[in-house]
Coordinates of C-alpha atoms in Angstrom, one line a residue:
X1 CA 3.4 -56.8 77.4
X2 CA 2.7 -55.8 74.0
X3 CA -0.4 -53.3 73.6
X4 CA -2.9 -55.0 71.1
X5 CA -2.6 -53.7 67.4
X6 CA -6.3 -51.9 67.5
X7 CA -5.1 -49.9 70.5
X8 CA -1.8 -49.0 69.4
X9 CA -2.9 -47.7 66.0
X10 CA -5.7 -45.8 67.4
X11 CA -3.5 -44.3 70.1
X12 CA -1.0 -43.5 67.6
X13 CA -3.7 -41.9 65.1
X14 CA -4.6 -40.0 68.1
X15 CA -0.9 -38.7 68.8
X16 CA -0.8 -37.8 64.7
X17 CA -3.9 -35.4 64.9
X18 CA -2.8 -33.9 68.0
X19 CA 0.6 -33.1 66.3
X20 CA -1.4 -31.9 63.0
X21 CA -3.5 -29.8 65.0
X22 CA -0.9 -27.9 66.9
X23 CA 1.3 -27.5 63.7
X24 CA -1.8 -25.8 62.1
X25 CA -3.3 -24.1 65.2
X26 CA -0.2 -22.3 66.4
X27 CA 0.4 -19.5 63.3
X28 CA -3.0 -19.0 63.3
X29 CA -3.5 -18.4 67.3
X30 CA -0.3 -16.3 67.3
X31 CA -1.9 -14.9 64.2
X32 CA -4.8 -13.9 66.0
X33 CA -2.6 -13.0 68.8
X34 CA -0.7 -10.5 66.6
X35 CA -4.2 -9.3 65.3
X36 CA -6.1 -8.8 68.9
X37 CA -2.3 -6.9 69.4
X38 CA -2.8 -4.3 66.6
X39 CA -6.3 -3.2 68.2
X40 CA -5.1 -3.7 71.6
X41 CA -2.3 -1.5 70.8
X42 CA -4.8 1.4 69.2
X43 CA -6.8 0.8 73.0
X44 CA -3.8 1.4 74.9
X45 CA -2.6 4.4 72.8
X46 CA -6.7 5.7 73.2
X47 CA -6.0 5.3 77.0
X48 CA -2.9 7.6 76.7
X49 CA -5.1 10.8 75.6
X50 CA -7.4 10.1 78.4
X51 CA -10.1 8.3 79.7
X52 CA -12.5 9.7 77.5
X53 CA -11.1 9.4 74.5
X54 CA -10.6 5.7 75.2
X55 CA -14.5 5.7 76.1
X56 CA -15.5 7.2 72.6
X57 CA -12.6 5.0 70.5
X58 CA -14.7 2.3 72.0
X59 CA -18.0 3.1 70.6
X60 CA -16.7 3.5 67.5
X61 CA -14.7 0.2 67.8
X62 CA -18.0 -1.6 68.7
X63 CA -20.1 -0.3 66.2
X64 CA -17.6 -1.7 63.5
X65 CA -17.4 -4.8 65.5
X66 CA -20.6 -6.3 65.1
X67 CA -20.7 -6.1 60.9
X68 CA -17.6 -6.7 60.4
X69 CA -18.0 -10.2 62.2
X70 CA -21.1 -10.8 60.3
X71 CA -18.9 -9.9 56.9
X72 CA -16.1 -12.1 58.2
X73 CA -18.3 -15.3 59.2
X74 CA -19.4 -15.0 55.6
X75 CA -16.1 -15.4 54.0
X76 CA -15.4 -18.6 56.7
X77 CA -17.3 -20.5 54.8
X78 CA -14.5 -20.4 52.2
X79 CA -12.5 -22.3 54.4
X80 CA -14.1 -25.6 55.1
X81 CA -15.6 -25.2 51.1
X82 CA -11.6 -25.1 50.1
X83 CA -10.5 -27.6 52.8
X84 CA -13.3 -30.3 52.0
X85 CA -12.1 -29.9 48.2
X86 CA -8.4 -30.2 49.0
X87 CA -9.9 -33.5 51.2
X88 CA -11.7 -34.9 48.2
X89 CA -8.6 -34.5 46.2
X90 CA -10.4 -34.5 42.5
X91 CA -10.6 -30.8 40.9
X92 CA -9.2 -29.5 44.3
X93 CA -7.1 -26.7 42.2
X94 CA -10.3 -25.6 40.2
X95 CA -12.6 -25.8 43.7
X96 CA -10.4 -23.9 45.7
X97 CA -9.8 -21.2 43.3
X98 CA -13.2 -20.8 42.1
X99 CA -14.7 -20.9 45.7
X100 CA -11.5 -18.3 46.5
X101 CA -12.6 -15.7 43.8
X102 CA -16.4 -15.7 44.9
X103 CA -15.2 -14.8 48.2
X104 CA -13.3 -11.7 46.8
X105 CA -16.4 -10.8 45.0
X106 CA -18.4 -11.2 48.6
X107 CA -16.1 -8.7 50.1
X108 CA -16.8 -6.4 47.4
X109 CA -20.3 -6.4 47.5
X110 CA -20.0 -6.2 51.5
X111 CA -17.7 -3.4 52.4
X112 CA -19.6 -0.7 50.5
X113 CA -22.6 -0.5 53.2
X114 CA -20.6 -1.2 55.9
X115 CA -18.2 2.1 55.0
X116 CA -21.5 4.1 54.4
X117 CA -23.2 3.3 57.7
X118 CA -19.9 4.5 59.2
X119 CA -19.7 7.4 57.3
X120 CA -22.2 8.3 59.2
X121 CA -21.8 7.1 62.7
X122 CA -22.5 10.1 65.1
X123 CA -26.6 10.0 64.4
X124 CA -26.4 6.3 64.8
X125 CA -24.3 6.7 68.1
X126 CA -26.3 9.7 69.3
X127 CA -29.5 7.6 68.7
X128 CA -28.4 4.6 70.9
X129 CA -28.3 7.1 73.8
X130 CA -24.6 8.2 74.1
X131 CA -23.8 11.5 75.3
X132 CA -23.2 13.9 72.8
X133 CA -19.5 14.6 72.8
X134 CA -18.5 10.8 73.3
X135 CA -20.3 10.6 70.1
X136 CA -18.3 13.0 68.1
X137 CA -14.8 11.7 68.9
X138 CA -15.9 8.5 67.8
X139 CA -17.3 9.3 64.9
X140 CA -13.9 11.6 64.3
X141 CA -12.2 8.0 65.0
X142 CA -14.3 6.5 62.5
X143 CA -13.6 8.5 59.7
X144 CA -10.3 7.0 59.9
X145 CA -10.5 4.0 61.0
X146 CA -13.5 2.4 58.8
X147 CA -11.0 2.0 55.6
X148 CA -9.7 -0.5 57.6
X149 CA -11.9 -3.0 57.0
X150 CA -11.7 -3.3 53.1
X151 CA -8.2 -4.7 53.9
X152 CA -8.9 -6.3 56.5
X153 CA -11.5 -8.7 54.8
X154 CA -9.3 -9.0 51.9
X155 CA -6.6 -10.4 54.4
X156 CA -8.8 -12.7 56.0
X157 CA -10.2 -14.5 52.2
X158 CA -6.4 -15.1 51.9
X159 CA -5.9 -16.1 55.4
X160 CA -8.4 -19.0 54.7
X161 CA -7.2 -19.9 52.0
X162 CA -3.8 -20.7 53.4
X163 CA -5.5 -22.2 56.5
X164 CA -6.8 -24.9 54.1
X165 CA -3.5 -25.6 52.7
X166 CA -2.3 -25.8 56.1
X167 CA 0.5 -23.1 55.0
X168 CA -0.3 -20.6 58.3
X169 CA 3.0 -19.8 58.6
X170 CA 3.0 -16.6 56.5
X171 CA 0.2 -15.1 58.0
X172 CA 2.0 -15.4 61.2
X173 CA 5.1 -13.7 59.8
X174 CA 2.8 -10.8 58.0
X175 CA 0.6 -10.4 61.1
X176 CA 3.6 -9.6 63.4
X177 CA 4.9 -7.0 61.0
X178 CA 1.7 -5.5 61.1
X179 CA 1.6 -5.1 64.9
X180 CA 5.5 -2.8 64.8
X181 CA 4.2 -1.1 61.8
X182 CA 0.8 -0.3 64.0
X183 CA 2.5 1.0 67.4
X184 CA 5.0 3.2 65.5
X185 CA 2.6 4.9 62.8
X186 CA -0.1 5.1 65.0
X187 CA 1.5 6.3 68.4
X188 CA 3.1 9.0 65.4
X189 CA -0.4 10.1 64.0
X190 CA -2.0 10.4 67.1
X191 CA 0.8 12.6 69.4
X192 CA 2.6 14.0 65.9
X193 CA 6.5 12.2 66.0
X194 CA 8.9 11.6 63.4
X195 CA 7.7 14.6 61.3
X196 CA 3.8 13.8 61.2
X197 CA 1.0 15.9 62.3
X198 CA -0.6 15.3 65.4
X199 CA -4.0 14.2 64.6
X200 CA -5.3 12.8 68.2
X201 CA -7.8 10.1 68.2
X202 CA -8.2 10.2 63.8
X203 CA -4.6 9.6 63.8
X204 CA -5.2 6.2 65.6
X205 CA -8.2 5.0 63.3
X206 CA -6.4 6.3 60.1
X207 CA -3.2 4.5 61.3
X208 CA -5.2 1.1 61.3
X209 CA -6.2 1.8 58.0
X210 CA -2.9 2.0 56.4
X211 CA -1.7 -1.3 58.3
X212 CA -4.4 -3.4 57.3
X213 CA -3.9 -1.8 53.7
X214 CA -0.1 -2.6 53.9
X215 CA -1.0 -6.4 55.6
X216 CA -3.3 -7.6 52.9
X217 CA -0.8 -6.5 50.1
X218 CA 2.0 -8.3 51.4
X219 CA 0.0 -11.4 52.0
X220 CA -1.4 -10.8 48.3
X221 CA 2.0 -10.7 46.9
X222 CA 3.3 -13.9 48.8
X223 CA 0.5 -15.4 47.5
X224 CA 1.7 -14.5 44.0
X225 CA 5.0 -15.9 44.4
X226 CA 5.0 -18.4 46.2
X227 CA 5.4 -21.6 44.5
X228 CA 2.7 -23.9 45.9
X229 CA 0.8 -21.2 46.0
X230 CA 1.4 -20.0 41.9
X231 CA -0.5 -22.8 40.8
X232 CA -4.0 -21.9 41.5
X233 CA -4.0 -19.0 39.9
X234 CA -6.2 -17.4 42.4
X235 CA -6.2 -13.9 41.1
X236 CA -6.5 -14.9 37.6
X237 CA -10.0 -13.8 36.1
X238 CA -10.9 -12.7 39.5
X239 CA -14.1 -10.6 37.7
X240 CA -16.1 -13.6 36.3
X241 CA -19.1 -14.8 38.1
X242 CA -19.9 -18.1 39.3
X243 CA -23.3 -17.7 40.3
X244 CA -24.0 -21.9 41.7
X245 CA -20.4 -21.5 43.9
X246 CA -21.5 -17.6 45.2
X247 CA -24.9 -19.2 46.0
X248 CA -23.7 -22.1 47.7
X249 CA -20.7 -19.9 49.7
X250 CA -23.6 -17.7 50.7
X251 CA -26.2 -20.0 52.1
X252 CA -23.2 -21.8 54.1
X253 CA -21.8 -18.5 55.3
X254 CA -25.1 -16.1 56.0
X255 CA -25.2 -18.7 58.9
X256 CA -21.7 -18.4 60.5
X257 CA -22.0 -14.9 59.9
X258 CA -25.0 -14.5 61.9
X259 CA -23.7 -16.3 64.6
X260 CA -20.3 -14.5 64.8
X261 CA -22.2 -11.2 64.4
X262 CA -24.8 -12.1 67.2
X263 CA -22.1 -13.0 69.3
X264 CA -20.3 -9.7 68.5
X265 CA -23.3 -8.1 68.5
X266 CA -24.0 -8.9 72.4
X267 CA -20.9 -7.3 73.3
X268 CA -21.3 -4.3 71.4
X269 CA -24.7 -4.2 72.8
X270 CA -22.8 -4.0 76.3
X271 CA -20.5 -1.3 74.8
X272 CA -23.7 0.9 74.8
X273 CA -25.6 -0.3 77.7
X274 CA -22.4 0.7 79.3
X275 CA -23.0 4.2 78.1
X276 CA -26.4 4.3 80.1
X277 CA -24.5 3.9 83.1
X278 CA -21.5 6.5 82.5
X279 CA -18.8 7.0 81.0
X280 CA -16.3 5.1 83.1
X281 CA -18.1 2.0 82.4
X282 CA -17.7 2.5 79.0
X283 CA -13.7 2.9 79.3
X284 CA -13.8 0.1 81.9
X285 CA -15.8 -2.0 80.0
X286 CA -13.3 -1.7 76.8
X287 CA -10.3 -2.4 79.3
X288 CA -11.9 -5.7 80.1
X289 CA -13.2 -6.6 76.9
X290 CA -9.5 -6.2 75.5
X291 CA -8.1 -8.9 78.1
X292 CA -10.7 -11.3 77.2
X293 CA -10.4 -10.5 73.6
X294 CA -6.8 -11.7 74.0
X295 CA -7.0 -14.9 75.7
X296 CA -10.3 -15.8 73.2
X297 CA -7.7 -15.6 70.0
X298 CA -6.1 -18.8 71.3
X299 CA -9.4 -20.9 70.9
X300 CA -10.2 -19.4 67.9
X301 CA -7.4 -20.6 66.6
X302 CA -8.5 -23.7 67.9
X303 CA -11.5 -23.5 66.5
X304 CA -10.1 -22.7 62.9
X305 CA -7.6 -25.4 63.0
X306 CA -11.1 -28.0 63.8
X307 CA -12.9 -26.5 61.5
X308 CA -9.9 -27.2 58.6
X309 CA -8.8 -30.9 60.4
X310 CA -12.6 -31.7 60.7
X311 CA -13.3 -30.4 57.0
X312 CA -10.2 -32.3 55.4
X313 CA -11.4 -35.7 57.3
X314 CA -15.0 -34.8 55.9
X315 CA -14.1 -35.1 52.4
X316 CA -12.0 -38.1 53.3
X317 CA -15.4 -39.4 54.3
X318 CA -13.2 -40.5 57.2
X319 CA -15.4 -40.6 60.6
X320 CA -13.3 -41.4 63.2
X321 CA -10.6 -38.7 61.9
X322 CA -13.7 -36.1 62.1
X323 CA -14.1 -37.3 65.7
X324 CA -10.1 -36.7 66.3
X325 CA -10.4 -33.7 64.8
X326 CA -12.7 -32.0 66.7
X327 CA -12.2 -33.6 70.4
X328 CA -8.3 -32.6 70.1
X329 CA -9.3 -29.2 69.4
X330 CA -11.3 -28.7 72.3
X331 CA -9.4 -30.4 74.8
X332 CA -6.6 -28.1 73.6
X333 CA -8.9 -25.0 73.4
X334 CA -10.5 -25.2 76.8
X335 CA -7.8 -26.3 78.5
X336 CA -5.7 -23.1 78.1
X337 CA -8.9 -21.0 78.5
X338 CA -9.2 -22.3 82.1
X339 CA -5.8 -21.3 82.7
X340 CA -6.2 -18.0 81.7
X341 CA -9.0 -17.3 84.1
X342 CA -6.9 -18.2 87.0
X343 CA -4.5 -15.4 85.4
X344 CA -7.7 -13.2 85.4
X345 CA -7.9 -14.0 89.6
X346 CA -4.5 -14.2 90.2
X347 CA -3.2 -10.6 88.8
X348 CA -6.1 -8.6 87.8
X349 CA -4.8 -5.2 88.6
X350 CA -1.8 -6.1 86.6
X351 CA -3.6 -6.1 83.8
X352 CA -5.6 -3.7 83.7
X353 CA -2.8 -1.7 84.4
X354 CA -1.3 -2.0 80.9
X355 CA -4.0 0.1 79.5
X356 CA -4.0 3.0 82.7
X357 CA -1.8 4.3 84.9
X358 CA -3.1 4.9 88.9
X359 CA -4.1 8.2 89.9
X360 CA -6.8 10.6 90.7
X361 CA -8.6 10.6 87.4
X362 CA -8.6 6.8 86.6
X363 CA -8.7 4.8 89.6
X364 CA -12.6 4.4 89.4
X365 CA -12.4 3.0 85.8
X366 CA -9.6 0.5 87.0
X367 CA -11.8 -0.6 89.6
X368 CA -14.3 -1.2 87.3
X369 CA -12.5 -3.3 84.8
X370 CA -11.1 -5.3 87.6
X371 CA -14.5 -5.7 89.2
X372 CA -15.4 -7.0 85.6
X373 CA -12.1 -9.3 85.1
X374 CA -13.5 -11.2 87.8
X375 CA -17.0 -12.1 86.2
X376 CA -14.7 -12.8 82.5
X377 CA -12.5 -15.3 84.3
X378 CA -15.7 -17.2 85.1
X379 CA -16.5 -17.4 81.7
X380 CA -13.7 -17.9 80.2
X381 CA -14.1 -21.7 80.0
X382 CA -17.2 -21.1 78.1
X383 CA -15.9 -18.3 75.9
X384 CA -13.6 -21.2 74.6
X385 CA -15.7 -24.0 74.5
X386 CA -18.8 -22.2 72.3
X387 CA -16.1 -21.0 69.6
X388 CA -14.5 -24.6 69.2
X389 CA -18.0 -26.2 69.2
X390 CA -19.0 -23.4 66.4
X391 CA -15.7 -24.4 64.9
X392 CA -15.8 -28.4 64.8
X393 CA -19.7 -27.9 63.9
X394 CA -18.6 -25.4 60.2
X395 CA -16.2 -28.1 59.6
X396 CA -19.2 -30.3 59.2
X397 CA -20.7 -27.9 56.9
X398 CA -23.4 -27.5 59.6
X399 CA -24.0 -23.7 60.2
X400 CA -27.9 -22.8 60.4
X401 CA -28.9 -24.3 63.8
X402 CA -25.5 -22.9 65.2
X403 CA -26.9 -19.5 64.4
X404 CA -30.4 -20.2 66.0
X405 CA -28.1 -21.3 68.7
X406 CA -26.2 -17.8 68.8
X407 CA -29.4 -15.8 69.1
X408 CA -31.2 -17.4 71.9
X409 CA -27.9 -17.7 73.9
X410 CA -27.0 -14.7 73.2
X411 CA -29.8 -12.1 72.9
X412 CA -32.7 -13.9 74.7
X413 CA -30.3 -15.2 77.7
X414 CA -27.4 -13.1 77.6
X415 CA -28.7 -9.5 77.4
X416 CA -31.8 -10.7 79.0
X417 CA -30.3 -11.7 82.2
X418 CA -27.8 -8.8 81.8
X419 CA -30.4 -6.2 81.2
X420 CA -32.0 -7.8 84.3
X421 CA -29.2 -7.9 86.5
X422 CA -27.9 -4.3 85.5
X423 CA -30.9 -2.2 85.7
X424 CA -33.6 -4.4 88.0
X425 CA -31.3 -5.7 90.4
X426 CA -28.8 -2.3 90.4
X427 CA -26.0 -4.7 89.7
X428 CA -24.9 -2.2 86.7
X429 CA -21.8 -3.2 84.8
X430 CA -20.7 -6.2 87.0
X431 CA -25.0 -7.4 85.9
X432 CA -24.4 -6.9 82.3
X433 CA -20.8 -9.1 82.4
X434 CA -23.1 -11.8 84.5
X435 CA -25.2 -11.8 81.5
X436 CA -22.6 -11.8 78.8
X437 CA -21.3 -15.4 81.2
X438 CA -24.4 -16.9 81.2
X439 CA -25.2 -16.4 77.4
X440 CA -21.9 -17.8 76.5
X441 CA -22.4 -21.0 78.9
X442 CA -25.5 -21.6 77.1
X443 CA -24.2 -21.7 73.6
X444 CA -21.5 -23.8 74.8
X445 CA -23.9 -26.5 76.1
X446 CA -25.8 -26.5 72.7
X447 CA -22.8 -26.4 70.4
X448 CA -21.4 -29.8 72.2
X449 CA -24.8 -31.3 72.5
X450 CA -25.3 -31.2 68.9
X451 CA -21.5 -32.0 67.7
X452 CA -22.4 -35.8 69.8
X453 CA -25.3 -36.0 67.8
X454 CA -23.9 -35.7 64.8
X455 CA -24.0 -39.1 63.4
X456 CA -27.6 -39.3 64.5
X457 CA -28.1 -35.9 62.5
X458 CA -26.7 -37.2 59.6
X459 CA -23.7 -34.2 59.3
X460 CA -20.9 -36.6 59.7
X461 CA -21.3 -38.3 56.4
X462 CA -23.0 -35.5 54.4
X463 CA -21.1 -33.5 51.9
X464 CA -22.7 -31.1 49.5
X465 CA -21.0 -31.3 45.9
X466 CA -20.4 -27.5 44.9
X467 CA -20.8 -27.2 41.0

């Protein structure tokens, strides 16, 4: 019996957006992948000088993490902005490259305090309550590792950029360079191979630094080059304003910055309440943190490929393509997330063990970060579902109430109940991973609540026109 025609064109339009989305979601997760990888890699070198050292490389690592995800949710908004103009079709070249050069000039303006805040990181460290020496390798690590970020943000303006032309494929390519070039230059800076001095733990930050420098070259060059690409003109006249597109790429990003930097913030937050406890919470607590770190790059990816998918439909003016868009990104998204926390239960120690070996000096900090594996599988499934949501909501050009979102979920119910379980009920670092669970699951709820309203909102037909 023949299905009716209604049903088998939507089923089919269905099976199309599935196919689009995986086609653009998999460079960019394994992008992300490769990404998580060059930092994990740094982690599991740290973890090879000792137990310490990988306690202080994680200060410094979550001091940067925090402002560097409020620099980077700014330049996201570059991606729906250029994917919505691609959508709309007329003056898409012009759009995309003049949106494209105001986010070089954001990066600009942005990585100047950011490198002097961690110019100075040991008084900052030493006034969040650390212990004295802790604070002084990781300022050491720092002042290596904080030139990073210039080319990191660099590479992710480009990274958007081919996103929205649903080109992913060289970042991909890039990315995994980037993570061999890592492992060898770093492993040789820090324990002094192939001819290079042995700089300890500033040999690992200054190694990332040279990567991310080398990364965002390449991807500049391609960029140059290629093609499809050559035709915007993207670096052409990079230096002249446009003070209407910087505005409007602003008050759409400040919002997605602030809730990637609250959520960043929360777990950096951790980082130091971690520190309160000892130092093998710390180390523990990084271990941990790394795993979940992992597993979260797939729905971001997720989450990047809705944004673009929901964006492009947006500008179609196409409704039930924005509702494609985002449900097959999600169902994708969440659905590997609950997978990976039965990995988490299954083969904790495993894990864990990837970063230190078993023996006398370590086994507390593995029992910690197994202890605190548990509590991540748990929320794992809302780890995933809160970046989609954020994701299929930016598509929509919808980013203020997602950040009032971020901070009640989590600083008022994530570090609240965290703080509460730690210290008042002596839970200590399993209590502050409780909290971290609960904050997440809360965010998640209110993400999806709003993405069903969105009709009733008005954000499913609304697009701003960007002068």
């Amino acid at each position: 019996m023949e299905q009716p025609a209604d049903i088998s064109s939507t089923r089919s339009a269905w099976r199309d957006e599935l196919a689009a989305t995986v086609k653009l979601a998999w460079p960019l997760i394994l992008s992300n992948l490769t990404m998580a990888l060059i930092q994990a890699t740094d982690v599991v070198l740290m973890g090879w000088l000792g137990p310490d050292q990988l306690a202080a490389a994680a200060l410094g690592l979550n001091l940067t993490f925090a402002m560097a995800l409020v620099a980077l949710g700014i330049l996201t908004a570059t991606a729906p902005m250029m994917a919505t103009a691609l959508g709309q079709r007329s003056n898409a070249v012009r759009d995309v490259r003049r949106t494209f050069r105001q986010g070089l000039w954001l990066t600009a303006m942005m990585i100047v305090p950011m490198w002097l805040i961690l110019w100075n990181a040991e008084p900052v460290i030493l006034a969040l309550g650390q212990q004295p020496d802790l604070a002084a390798q990781a300022a050491l690590f720092l002042r290596g590792y904080m030139w990073s970020l210039g080319g990191w943000l660099f590479f992710q303006v480009m990274r958007n950029f081919l996103s929205a032309m649903e080109r992913p494929g060289w970042i991909l390519a890039i990315s995994i360079a980037g993570i061999v070039l890592n492992a060898l230059l770093s492993w040789s800076l820090i324990f002094g191979h192939f001819g290079l001095p042995r700089l300890g733990i500033f040999g690992g930050g200054l190694g990332s630094s040279i990567v991310w420098t080398a990364l965002a070259f390449g991807l500049a060059v391609v960029i140059v080059r290629d093609r499809q690409f050559r035709r915007f003109r993207l670096f052409g006249r990079w230096w002249r304003p446009d003070w209407p597109r910087f505005r409007r790429l602003l008050k759409l990003g400040f919002p997605i910055g602030m809730t990637m930097g609250l959520e960043g913030g929360v777990f950096s937050a951790a980082a130091y309440l971690m520190g309160l406890i000892d130092a093998a919470s710390v180390a523990a607590h990084a271990i941990a943190l790394q795993i979940a770190a992992t597993s979260f790059m797939v729905p971001l990816g997720f989450g990047q490929a809705a944004t673009v998918r929901v964006g492009l439909a947006l500008g179609r003016g196409d409704r039930p393509g924005i509702t494609r868009a985002g449900w097959t990104a999600f169902a994708l998204g969440v659905g590997f997330m609950a997978l990976t926390g039965l990995a988490m239960i299954a083969a904790p120690e495993a894990m864990v063990g990837l970063f230190l070996d078993r023996g006398p000096a370590n086994d507390h900090v593995v029992a910690l970060a197994v202890s605190f594996l548990f509590v991540a599988a748990i929320f794992q499934v809302a780890d995933g579902a809160q970046v989609i949501g954020a994701g299929m909501l930016r598509g929509l050009h919808d980013t203020r109430v997602p950040a009032i979102f971020a901070l009640f979920g989590y600083w008022v119910i994530g570090l609240g109940v965290g703080v509460l379980l730690a210290f008042v009920m002596g839970w200590q670092g399993v209590g502050i991973w409780s909290g971290l669970a609960a904050g997440l699951a809360a965010v998640a709820l209110l993400m999806l609540l709003r993405w069903n309203r969105r009709d009733s909102l008005g954000l499913a037909g609304r697009v701003t026109p960007v002068v």
